[in-house]
Amino acid sequence: MANKFGLVYADAITDNFPEKVNVKQVTYRNKDGIKMVANLYLPANYSKDKTYAAVVVAHPNGGVKEQVSGLFAQKLAEAGYISLAYDAAYQGGSEGMPRQTDLPANRVEDIHASLDFLLSVDGVDPQRVGALGICGGGGYTLQTAKSDKRIKAVVTISMFNTGRVRRNGFKDADMANIQKRLTAASEAREKFATTGEVEYIGQLLTHRTHFTQEELEKIPAGLYRDGTQYYGDTHYHPNAQSRYTTMSLLGLMTFDAENQADLLNQPLLMMTGDISDTRYMTDDFFKKATGTDDKQLIYIKGANHIETYWKPDFVKEEAKNMLEFFNKKLGA
């Protein structure tokens, strides 16, 4: 990678300098003993003798810390926060086999474990810890915050309720095949148990690929077309994979971030593009989040789902909203 730290987002840190934001790779283990790999962002002039607000940042479903989660972690550090962008277990630089296992229980544990680590960092004030979740990481962050009250404030960007989509299909358009998917997942689990062979949904991205207009037009517009370009071309990272194990559906299809949404009682800010085809997931969770009266829903005008990850004007607006919220709820 051209960037020393492997970062692929715009205006990423290229090296560490005194009196500037610094980033360093850290490792820690979750409760299952899996080694997690993360980037810890420290604000300019960081001192272990000072106290800081801190935020854990969860990446999209197939993403890694070097992409959009790193972008917002850096912006948090630039504003005086200690922030942590991690790779989910079974993905990116973190350990875990089979690769690209995507089980909600694991993803929630990732956030618990990342909070464990973040709270061990010198200077972090345990009363000023927040969580930011992007896309699928948003759904898992909401799920974690329902029970983990070490999280004092929650922000999501383009929240993606992975369980609902894997169960019902995108926009709830494939409910007729729910049992078919569950059967396929069960058979995949049996095959793995008896042969060790892993079946996947989605493709393995082995190299950066520039797509022609003709190729893009074959992909449904919106999330999937934009995502193909983002992950496969413009923000390609070899550790980011859009596939997941078929047997993961056994856990995914019985998960729904909207269930027991009222357990979330922390201050909540949700942002999504007003024309995004995933907006319905943010809208529906927000309505059900009756456990907190301190909640805001902001639509990013003119934004589609993937555009909220990288488009400069949208990122600027989201960062402004995020920092105003965290500054008020946590204090930088």
Coordinates of C-alpha atoms in Angstrom, one line a residue:
M1 CA 0.0 0.0 0.0
A2 CA 1.2 3.5 -0.7
N3 CA 0.2 4.7 2.7
K4 CA 2.6 3.7 5.5
F5 CA -0.3 2.6 7.7
G6 CA -2.3 1.1 4.8
L7 CA -4.9 3.8 5.0
V8 CA -6.9 4.3 1.8
Y9 CA -9.2 7.2 2.7
A10 CA -8.7 10.8 1.6
D11 CA -6.3 13.0 3.7
A12 CA -5.1 10.0 5.7
I13 CA -2.2 10.3 8.1
T14 CA 1.0 9.3 6.2
D15 CA 3.4 9.4 9.2
N16 CA 3.5 10.3 12.9
F17 CA 4.9 13.6 13.9
P18 CA 5.3 15.3 17.2
E19 CA 2.5 17.7 18.2
K20 CA 0.2 16.2 15.6
V21 CA -2.4 13.4 15.6
N22 CA -0.6 10.0 15.7
V23 CA -1.8 6.6 14.9
K24 CA -0.4 3.3 16.1
Q25 CA -1.4 -0.3 15.6
V26 CA -2.5 -2.2 18.8
T27 CA -3.6 -5.7 19.5
Y28 CA -5.8 -7.2 22.2
R29 CA -7.9 -10.3 22.7
N30 CA -11.6 -10.8 23.0
K31 CA -13.3 -13.2 25.4
D32 CA -12.8 -16.1 23.0
G33 CA -9.1 -15.5 22.9
I34 CA -9.1 -14.2 19.3
K35 CA -6.4 -11.5 18.7
M36 CA -8.0 -8.2 17.5
V37 CA -6.0 -5.7 15.5
A38 CA -6.8 -2.0 15.7
N39 CA -5.5 1.4 15.0
L40 CA -5.4 3.7 18.0
Y41 CA -5.6 7.4 17.1
L42 CA -4.2 9.8 19.6
P43 CA -4.8 13.6 19.6
A44 CA -2.1 16.1 19.0
N45 CA 0.1 16.6 22.1
Y46 CA -1.4 13.6 23.8
S47 CA -0.2 13.0 27.3
K48 CA -1.0 10.0 29.5
D49 CA -1.3 12.4 32.4
K50 CA -4.3 14.2 30.8
T51 CA -7.9 13.0 30.6
Y52 CA -9.7 12.5 27.3
A53 CA -13.1 11.6 25.9
A54 CA -12.8 8.5 23.7
V55 CA -14.8 6.8 20.9
V56 CA -14.8 3.2 19.6
V57 CA -15.5 3.1 15.8
A58 CA -17.1 0.0 14.2
H59 CA -16.6 -0.5 10.4
P60 CA -19.2 -1.6 7.8
N61 CA -19.9 -5.3 7.2
G62 CA -17.0 -6.2 4.9
G63 CA -14.9 -3.2 5.6
V64 CA -11.7 -2.7 7.5
K65 CA -10.2 -0.1 9.8
E66 CA -8.2 1.4 7.0
Q67 CA -11.3 2.6 5.2
V68 CA -14.2 4.7 6.4
S69 CA -14.0 3.8 10.1
G70 CA -10.4 5.1 10.1
L71 CA -11.5 8.3 8.4
F72 CA -13.9 9.2 11.2
A73 CA -11.5 7.9 13.9
Q74 CA -8.9 10.4 12.5
K75 CA -11.5 13.2 12.5
L76 CA -12.3 12.4 16.1
A77 CA -8.6 12.5 17.1
E78 CA -8.2 15.8 15.2
A79 CA -10.9 17.2 17.5
G80 CA -9.1 16.0 20.7
Y81 CA -10.6 12.5 21.2
I82 CA -8.8 9.2 21.6
S83 CA -10.4 6.9 19.1
L84 CA -10.1 3.3 18.1
A85 CA -10.8 1.8 14.7
Y86 CA -10.6 -2.0 14.8
D87 CA -10.9 -4.9 12.5
A88 CA -13.8 -7.3 13.4
A89 CA -12.7 -10.8 14.4
Y90 CA -12.6 -13.1 11.4
Q91 CA -11.9 -10.1 9.2
G92 CA -9.1 -7.7 8.2
G93 CA -6.0 -8.0 10.3
S94 CA -7.7 -9.7 13.2
E95 CA -7.6 -13.4 13.7
G96 CA -10.4 -15.9 13.5
M97 CA -11.3 -18.9 11.3
P98 CA -13.1 -19.5 9.1
R99 CA -12.4 -16.1 7.5
Q100 CA -15.3 -13.7 6.9
T101 CA -17.5 -15.4 9.5
D102 CA -20.2 -12.8 10.3
L103 CA -22.1 -13.7 13.4
P104 CA -23.9 -10.9 15.3
A105 CA -22.8 -12.3 18.6
N106 CA -19.2 -12.1 17.5
R107 CA -19.6 -8.6 16.2
V108 CA -21.1 -7.4 19.4
E109 CA -18.3 -9.0 21.4
D110 CA -15.9 -7.2 19.2
I111 CA -17.2 -3.9 20.5
H112 CA -17.3 -5.1 24.1
A113 CA -13.6 -6.2 23.7
S114 CA -12.7 -2.9 22.0
L115 CA -14.2 -1.0 24.8
D116 CA -12.2 -3.1 27.3
F117 CA -9.0 -2.1 25.5
L118 CA -10.0 1.5 25.0
L119 CA -10.7 1.9 28.7
S120 CA -7.2 0.6 29.5
V121 CA -5.5 3.4 27.5
D122 CA -3.9 6.0 29.7
G123 CA -5.9 9.1 29.9
V124 CA -9.3 7.8 28.8
D125 CA -12.1 9.0 31.1
P126 CA -14.5 6.1 31.6
Q127 CA -17.4 8.6 32.0
R128 CA -16.8 10.1 28.6
V129 CA -16.8 7.1 26.2
G130 CA -18.8 7.0 23.0
A131 CA -19.4 4.7 20.1
L132 CA -19.7 5.3 16.4
G133 CA -21.0 2.6 14.0
I134 CA -21.0 2.8 10.3
C135 CA -23.3 0.7 8.0
G136 CA -23.4 -2.8 9.5
G137 CA -21.1 -1.6 12.3
G138 CA -24.0 0.8 13.1
G139 CA -26.5 -2.0 13.7
Y140 CA -24.0 -3.9 15.9
T141 CA -23.1 -0.7 17.8
L142 CA -26.8 -0.1 18.6
Q143 CA -27.1 -3.8 19.7
T144 CA -24.1 -3.4 22.0
A145 CA -25.3 -0.1 23.5
K146 CA -28.5 -1.7 24.6
S147 CA -26.6 -3.6 27.3
D148 CA -23.2 -2.1 27.6
K149 CA -23.7 1.1 29.5
R150 CA -20.0 2.0 29.4
I151 CA -21.1 3.6 26.2
K152 CA -22.4 7.0 27.1
A153 CA -23.4 8.3 23.7
V154 CA -24.1 6.6 20.3
V155 CA -23.7 7.8 16.7
T156 CA -24.5 5.9 13.6
I157 CA -23.9 6.7 9.9
S158 CA -25.9 4.9 7.3
M159 CA -27.0 2.2 9.7
F160 CA -27.5 -1.2 8.1
N161 CA -29.6 -3.7 10.0
T162 CA -27.7 -6.8 8.7
G163 CA -29.9 -9.4 10.2
R164 CA -33.1 -7.9 8.7
V165 CA -31.5 -7.8 5.3
R166 CA -30.1 -11.3 5.4
R167 CA -33.4 -12.6 6.6
N168 CA -35.9 -10.7 4.5
G169 CA -33.8 -9.6 1.6
F170 CA -32.9 -6.0 0.7
K171 CA -35.9 -3.7 1.3
D172 CA -37.7 -6.8 2.6
A173 CA -38.1 -7.9 -1.0
D174 CA -37.3 -11.6 -0.7
M175 CA -39.3 -12.9 2.3
A176 CA -40.6 -15.8 0.2
N177 CA -37.2 -17.4 0.3
I178 CA -36.4 -17.2 4.0
Q179 CA -36.7 -20.9 4.7
K180 CA -34.7 -21.6 1.6
R181 CA -31.8 -19.5 2.9
L182 CA -32.0 -21.1 6.3
T183 CA -31.9 -24.6 4.7
A184 CA -28.8 -23.5 2.7
A185 CA -27.1 -22.2 5.8
S186 CA -27.9 -25.4 7.7
E187 CA -26.4 -27.5 4.9
A188 CA -23.3 -25.3 4.8
R189 CA -22.8 -25.8 8.5
E190 CA -23.1 -29.6 8.0
K191 CA -20.6 -29.6 5.2
F192 CA -18.1 -27.6 7.3
A193 CA -18.6 -30.0 10.2
T194 CA -18.1 -33.1 8.1
T195 CA -15.5 -32.0 5.5
G196 CA -14.0 -28.7 6.7
E197 CA -15.1 -27.0 3.5
V198 CA -16.4 -23.5 3.8
E199 CA -19.1 -22.1 1.5
Y200 CA -19.4 -18.3 0.9
I201 CA -21.9 -15.8 -0.3
G202 CA -20.3 -13.1 -2.3
Q203 CA -16.9 -12.9 -4.1
L204 CA -13.3 -12.8 -3.0
L205 CA -11.7 -9.5 -3.9
T206 CA -8.2 -10.4 -4.9
H207 CA -7.1 -7.2 -6.5
R208 CA -8.2 -3.7 -7.3
T209 CA -10.6 -3.7 -10.3
H210 CA -11.6 -0.8 -12.5
F211 CA -15.2 -1.5 -13.7
T212 CA -16.5 -0.3 -17.1
Q213 CA -19.7 1.5 -17.4
E214 CA -21.2 -1.6 -19.0
E215 CA -20.2 -3.7 -16.1
L216 CA -21.6 -1.3 -13.6
E217 CA -24.9 -1.0 -15.4
K218 CA -25.4 -4.8 -14.8
I219 CA -25.4 -4.1 -11.0
P220 CA -28.5 -2.7 -9.3
A221 CA -28.1 1.0 -8.8
G222 CA -27.6 2.4 -5.3
L223 CA -25.9 0.5 -2.4
Y224 CA -24.7 -2.4 -4.5
R225 CA -23.4 -0.5 -7.5
D226 CA -21.7 2.1 -5.4
G227 CA -20.4 -0.5 -3.0
T228 CA -18.8 -2.5 -5.9
Q229 CA -16.8 0.6 -6.9
Y230 CA -15.9 1.6 -3.3
Y231 CA -14.7 -1.8 -2.2
G232 CA -13.4 -3.1 -5.5
D233 CA -11.8 0.1 -7.0
T234 CA -11.7 3.5 -5.4
H235 CA -11.1 2.4 -1.8
Y236 CA -9.9 -1.1 -2.4
H237 CA -8.0 -2.7 0.5
P238 CA -6.8 -6.3 0.2
N239 CA -8.2 -7.1 3.7
A240 CA -11.7 -5.9 3.0
Q241 CA -14.0 -8.6 1.7
S242 CA -17.7 -8.3 0.7
R243 CA -18.3 -12.0 1.1
Y244 CA -19.4 -13.9 4.3
T245 CA -19.7 -17.6 5.2
T246 CA -23.1 -19.1 4.2
M247 CA -23.4 -20.7 7.6
S248 CA -23.2 -17.2 9.2
L249 CA -26.9 -17.0 8.1
L250 CA -27.8 -19.2 11.0
G251 CA -27.0 -16.3 13.3
L252 CA -27.7 -13.4 11.0
M253 CA -31.2 -14.5 10.2
T254 CA -32.3 -14.6 13.8
F255 CA -30.8 -11.2 14.6
D256 CA -32.5 -7.9 14.3
A257 CA -31.1 -4.6 15.6
E258 CA -34.6 -3.3 16.0
N259 CA -35.6 -5.9 18.6
Q260 CA -35.7 -4.4 22.1
A261 CA -34.6 -1.1 20.7
D262 CA -36.1 0.5 23.9
L263 CA -33.2 -0.9 25.9
L264 CA -30.9 1.8 24.4
N265 CA -31.2 4.7 26.8
Q266 CA -28.1 6.7 25.9
P267 CA -28.1 9.9 23.8
L268 CA -28.4 8.9 20.2
L269 CA -27.6 10.5 16.9
M270 CA -28.4 8.7 13.7
M271 CA -27.4 10.1 10.2
T272 CA -28.4 8.7 6.8
G273 CA -28.7 10.0 3.3
D274 CA -32.1 11.4 2.5
I275 CA -32.1 9.5 -0.9
S276 CA -30.3 6.5 0.4
D277 CA -31.9 3.1 -0.4
T278 CA -30.9 2.0 3.1
R279 CA -32.6 5.0 4.8
Y280 CA -35.6 2.8 5.9
M281 CA -33.4 0.9 8.4
T282 CA -32.4 4.1 10.2
D283 CA -35.9 5.4 10.1
D284 CA -37.4 2.2 11.6
F285 CA -34.8 1.9 14.4
F286 CA -35.2 5.5 15.3
K287 CA -38.9 5.2 15.8
K288 CA -38.5 2.1 18.0
A289 CA -35.7 3.7 20.2
T290 CA -38.2 4.8 22.8
G291 CA -35.8 4.2 25.7
T292 CA -34.2 7.6 25.2
D293 CA -35.7 11.0 24.8
D294 CA -32.3 12.4 23.8
K295 CA -32.2 11.4 20.2
Q296 CA -31.6 13.1 16.9
L297 CA -32.2 12.0 13.3
I298 CA -30.3 13.9 10.6
Y299 CA -30.7 13.4 6.9
I300 CA -27.7 14.2 4.7
K301 CA -29.3 15.9 1.7
G302 CA -28.6 14.3 -1.6
A303 CA -26.5 11.4 -0.2
N304 CA -26.7 7.8 -1.1
H305 CA -25.4 5.1 1.3
I306 CA -21.9 4.6 0.1
E307 CA -21.4 8.3 -0.6
T308 CA -21.6 9.0 3.1
Y309 CA -18.3 7.1 3.5
W310 CA -16.2 9.3 1.3
K311 CA -17.8 12.2 -0.6
P312 CA -16.1 15.3 0.9
D313 CA -19.1 17.5 1.4
F314 CA -21.1 14.7 3.0
V315 CA -18.2 13.6 5.2
K316 CA -17.7 17.3 6.3
E317 CA -21.4 17.6 7.3
E318 CA -21.4 14.2 9.1
A319 CA -18.2 15.0 11.0
K320 CA -19.6 18.4 12.0
N321 CA -22.8 16.8 13.3
M322 CA -20.9 14.0 15.0
L323 CA -18.5 16.3 16.8
E324 CA -21.2 18.7 17.9
F325 CA -23.1 15.8 19.4
F326 CA -20.1 14.1 21.1
N327 CA -18.8 17.4 22.4
K328 CA -22.1 18.1 24.0
K329 CA -22.6 14.6 25.4
L330 CA -19.0 13.7 26.2
G331 CA -16.9 16.8 26.0
A332 CA -13.6 16.6 24.0

